[in-house]
Coordinates of C-alpha atoms in Angstrom, one line a residue:
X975 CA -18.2 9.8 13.0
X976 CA -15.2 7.7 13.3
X977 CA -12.4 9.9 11.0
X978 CA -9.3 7.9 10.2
X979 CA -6.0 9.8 8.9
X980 CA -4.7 7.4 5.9
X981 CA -0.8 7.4 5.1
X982 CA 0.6 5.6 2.2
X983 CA 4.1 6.1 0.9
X984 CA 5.9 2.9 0.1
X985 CA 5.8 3.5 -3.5
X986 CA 6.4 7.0 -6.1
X987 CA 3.5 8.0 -4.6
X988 CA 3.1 10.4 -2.0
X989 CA -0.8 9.9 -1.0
X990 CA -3.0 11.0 1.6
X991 CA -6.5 10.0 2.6
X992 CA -9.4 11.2 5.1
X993 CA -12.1 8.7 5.8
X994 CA -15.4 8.7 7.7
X995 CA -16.4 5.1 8.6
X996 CA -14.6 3.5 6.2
X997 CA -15.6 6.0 3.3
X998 CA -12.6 8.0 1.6
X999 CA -13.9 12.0 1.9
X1000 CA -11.0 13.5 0.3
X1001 CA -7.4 12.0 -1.0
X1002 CA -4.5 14.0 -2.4
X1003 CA -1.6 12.1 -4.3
X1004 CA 1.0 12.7 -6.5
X1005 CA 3.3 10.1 -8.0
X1006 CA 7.1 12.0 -9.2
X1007 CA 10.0 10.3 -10.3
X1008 CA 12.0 12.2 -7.7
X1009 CA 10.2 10.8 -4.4
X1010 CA 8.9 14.2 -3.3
X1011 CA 7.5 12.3 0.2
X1012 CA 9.4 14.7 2.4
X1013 CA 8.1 17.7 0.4
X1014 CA 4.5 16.8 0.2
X1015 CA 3.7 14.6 3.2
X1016 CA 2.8 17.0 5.5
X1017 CA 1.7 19.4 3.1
X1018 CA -0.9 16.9 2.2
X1019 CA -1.8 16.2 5.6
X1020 CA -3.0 20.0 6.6
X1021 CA -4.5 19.8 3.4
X1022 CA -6.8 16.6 3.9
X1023 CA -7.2 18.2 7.5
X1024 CA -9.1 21.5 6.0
X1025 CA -10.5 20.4 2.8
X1026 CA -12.4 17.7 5.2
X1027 CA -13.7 20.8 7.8
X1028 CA -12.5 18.6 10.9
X1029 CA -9.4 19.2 13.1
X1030 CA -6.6 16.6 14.1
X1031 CA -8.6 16.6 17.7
X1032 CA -11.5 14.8 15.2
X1033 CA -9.3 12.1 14.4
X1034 CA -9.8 8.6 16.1
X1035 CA -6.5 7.3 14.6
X1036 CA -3.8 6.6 12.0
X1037 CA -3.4 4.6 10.1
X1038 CA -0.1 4.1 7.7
X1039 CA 0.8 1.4 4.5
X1040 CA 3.3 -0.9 6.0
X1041 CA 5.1 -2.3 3.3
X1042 CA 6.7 -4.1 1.4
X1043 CA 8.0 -0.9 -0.9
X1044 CA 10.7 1.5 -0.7
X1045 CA 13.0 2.0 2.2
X1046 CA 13.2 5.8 2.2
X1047 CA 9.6 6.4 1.3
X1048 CA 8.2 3.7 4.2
X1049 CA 10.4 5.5 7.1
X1050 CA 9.0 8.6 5.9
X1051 CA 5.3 7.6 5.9
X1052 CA 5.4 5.5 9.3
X1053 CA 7.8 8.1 10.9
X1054 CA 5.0 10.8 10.2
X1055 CA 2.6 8.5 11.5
X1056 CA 4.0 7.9 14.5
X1057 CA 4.4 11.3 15.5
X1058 CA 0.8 12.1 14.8
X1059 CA -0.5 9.1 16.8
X1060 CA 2.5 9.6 19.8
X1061 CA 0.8 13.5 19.6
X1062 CA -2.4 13.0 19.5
X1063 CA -2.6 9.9 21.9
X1064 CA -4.8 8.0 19.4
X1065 CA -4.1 4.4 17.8
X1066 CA -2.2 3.7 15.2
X1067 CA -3.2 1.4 12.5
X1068 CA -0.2 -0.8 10.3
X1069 CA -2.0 -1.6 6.6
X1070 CA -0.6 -4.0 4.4
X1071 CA 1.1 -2.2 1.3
X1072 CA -0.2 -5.0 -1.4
X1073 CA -3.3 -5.2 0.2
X1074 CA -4.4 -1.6 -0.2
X1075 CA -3.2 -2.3 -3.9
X1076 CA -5.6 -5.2 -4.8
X1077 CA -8.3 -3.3 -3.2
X1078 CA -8.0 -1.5 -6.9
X1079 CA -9.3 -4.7 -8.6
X1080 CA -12.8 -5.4 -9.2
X1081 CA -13.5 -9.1 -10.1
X1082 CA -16.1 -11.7 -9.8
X1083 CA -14.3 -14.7 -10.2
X1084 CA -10.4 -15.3 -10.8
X1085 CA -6.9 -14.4 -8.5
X1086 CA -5.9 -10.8 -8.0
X1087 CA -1.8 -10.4 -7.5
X1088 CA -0.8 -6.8 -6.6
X1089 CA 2.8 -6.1 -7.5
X1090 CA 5.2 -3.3 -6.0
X1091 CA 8.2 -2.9 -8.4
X1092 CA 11.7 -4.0 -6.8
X1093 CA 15.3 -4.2 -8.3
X1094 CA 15.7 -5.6 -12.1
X1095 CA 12.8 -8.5 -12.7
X1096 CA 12.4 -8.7 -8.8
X1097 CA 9.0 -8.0 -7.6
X1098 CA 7.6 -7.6 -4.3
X1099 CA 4.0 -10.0 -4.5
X1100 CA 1.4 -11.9 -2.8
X1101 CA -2.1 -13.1 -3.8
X1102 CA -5.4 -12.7 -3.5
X1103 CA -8.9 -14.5 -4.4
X1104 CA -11.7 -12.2 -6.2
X1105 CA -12.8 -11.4 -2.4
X1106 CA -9.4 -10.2 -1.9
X1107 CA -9.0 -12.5 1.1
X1108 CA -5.0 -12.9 0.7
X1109 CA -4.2 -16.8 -0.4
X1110 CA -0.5 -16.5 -0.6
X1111 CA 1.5 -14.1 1.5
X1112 CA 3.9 -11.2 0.5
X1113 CA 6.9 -12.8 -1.0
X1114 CA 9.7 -11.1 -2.4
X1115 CA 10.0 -12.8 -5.9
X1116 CA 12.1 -12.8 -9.4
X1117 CA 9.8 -13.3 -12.2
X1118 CA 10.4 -15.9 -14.6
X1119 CA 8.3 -16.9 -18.0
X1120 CA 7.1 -19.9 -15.4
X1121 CA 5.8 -17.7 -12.7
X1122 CA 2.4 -18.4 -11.6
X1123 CA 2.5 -21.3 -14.5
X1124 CA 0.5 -23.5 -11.9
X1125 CA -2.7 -21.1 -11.8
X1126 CA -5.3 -22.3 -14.8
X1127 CA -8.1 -19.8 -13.9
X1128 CA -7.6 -15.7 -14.4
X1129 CA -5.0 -13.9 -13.2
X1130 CA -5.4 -10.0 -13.0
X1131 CA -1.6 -8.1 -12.1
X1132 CA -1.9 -5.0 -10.8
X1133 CA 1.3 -2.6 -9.9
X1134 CA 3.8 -0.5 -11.3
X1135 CA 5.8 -3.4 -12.7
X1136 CA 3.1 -4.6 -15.0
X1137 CA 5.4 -2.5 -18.2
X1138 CA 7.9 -5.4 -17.3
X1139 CA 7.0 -8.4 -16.2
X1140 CA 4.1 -8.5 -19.1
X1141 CA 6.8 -9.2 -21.5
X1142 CA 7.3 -12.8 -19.0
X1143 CA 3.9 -13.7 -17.9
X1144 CA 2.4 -14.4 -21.4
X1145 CA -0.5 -16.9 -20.4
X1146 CA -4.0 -16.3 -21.6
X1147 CA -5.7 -16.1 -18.6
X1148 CA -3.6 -13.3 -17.3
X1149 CA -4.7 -9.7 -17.4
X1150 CA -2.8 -7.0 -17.2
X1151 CA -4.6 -4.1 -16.1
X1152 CA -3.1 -0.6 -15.9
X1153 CA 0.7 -0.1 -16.5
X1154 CA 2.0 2.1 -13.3
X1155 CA -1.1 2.0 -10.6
X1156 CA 0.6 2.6 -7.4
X1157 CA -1.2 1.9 -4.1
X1158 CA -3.6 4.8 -2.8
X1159 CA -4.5 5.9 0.9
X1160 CA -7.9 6.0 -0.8
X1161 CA -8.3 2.4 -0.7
X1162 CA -6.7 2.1 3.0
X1163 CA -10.2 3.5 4.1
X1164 CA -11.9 0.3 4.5
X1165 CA -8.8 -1.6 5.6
X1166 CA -7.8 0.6 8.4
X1167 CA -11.7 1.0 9.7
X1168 CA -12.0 -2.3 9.7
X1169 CA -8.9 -2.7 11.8
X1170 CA -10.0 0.2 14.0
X1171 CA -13.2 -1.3 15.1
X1172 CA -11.8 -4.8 15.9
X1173 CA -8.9 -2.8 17.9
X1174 CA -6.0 -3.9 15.6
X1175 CA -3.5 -1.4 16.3
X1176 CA 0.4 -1.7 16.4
X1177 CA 2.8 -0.3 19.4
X1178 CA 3.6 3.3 18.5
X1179 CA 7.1 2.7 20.4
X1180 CA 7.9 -0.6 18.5
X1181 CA 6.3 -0.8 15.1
X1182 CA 8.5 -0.4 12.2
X1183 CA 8.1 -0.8 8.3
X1184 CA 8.1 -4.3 6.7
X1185 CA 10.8 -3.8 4.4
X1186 CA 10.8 -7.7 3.4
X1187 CA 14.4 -7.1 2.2
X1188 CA 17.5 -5.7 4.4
X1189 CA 18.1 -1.9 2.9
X1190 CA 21.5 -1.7 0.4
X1191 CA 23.2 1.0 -0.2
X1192 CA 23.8 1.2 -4.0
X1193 CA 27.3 1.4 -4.6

């Protein structure tokens, strides 16, 4: 069996994921207000380790959500899966943050965009079709009561800036589904196999997070 360690922390959400062949066996999460990453991240991955009967020598890589999301919570994430694939001499595996996300969606027809919340009415965005082949990549983007104006067929937002941006985006064909989902390791499983098997890995030495957007230091 081909076990991959899943990392995703761009977002509130702390989450961990252990996956046999692309299958999720067991995830642990938790989404706090605080950003409790450098508390639970490690915790989380001893956890996955047991609860799934396997040791880290079982692993054949990591994988770890990429961005866009937030600064602190992405160094944290990629840092720890650095070490782990540096350690354990396995690959390491770079998923796309708002691709994980639209994994959530299941539609037959229609456009899925995922959104990650950013400063204000700032979001961080790209698009997918119902196959969630992306269509339009990551953009950082302020939304506007005109924002995806030009798409007649349905529109389903998923993210934890739906609460805000609903209020803007008032066309009929968009669907809003529910307020605050934050991406999961659990849906990084089929991403991350899929990029082990065609050997799409990332240089443990080089890789760093895709921010998008140079880090500020609130003043």
């Amino acid at each position: 069996m081909n076990y991959i360690l899943n990392i995703e922390t761009a977002t509130k959400n702390c989450s961990v994921a252990i996956a046999s062949d692309g299958v999720t066996i067991i995830c642990k999460e938790i989404a706090e207000q605080g950003y409790s990453h450098a508390e639970k991240l490690h915790l989380f991955i001893e956890e996955v380790i047991s609860d799934a009967a396997i040791s880290f020598s079982d692993l054949k890589a990591i994988a770890v959500s990429q961005g866009p999301g937030s600064y602190t919570g992405l160094r944290i994430g990629v840092s720890a899966a650095k070490g782990l694939s540096y350690a354990l001499q396995i690959p390491l595996i770079a998923v796309d943050t708002l691709e994980s996300l639209a994994m959530q969606v299941v539609a037959k027809d229609g456009l899925i965009i995922p959104m990650i919340d950013a400063r204000r009415m700032e979001v961080y965005s790209a698009i997918f079709n119902s196959n969630k082949e992306k269509i339009r990549e990551v953009q950082a983007q302020i939304i506007y009561e005109d924002s995806f104006a030009d798409i007649s067929e349905k529109v389903y937002f998923i993210g934890d800036s739906n609460e805000k941006v609903k209020l803007s985006l008032t066309k009929s064909n968009f669907v809003f589904l529910d307020n605050h989902v934050y991406p999961s390791a659990n849906e990084m499983s089929e991403i991350s196999f899929k990029k082990y098997i065609e050997k799409d890995f990332v240089d443990v030495a080089y890789f760093e997070p895709y921010y998008l957007k140079d880090f500020m230091f609130a003043k």
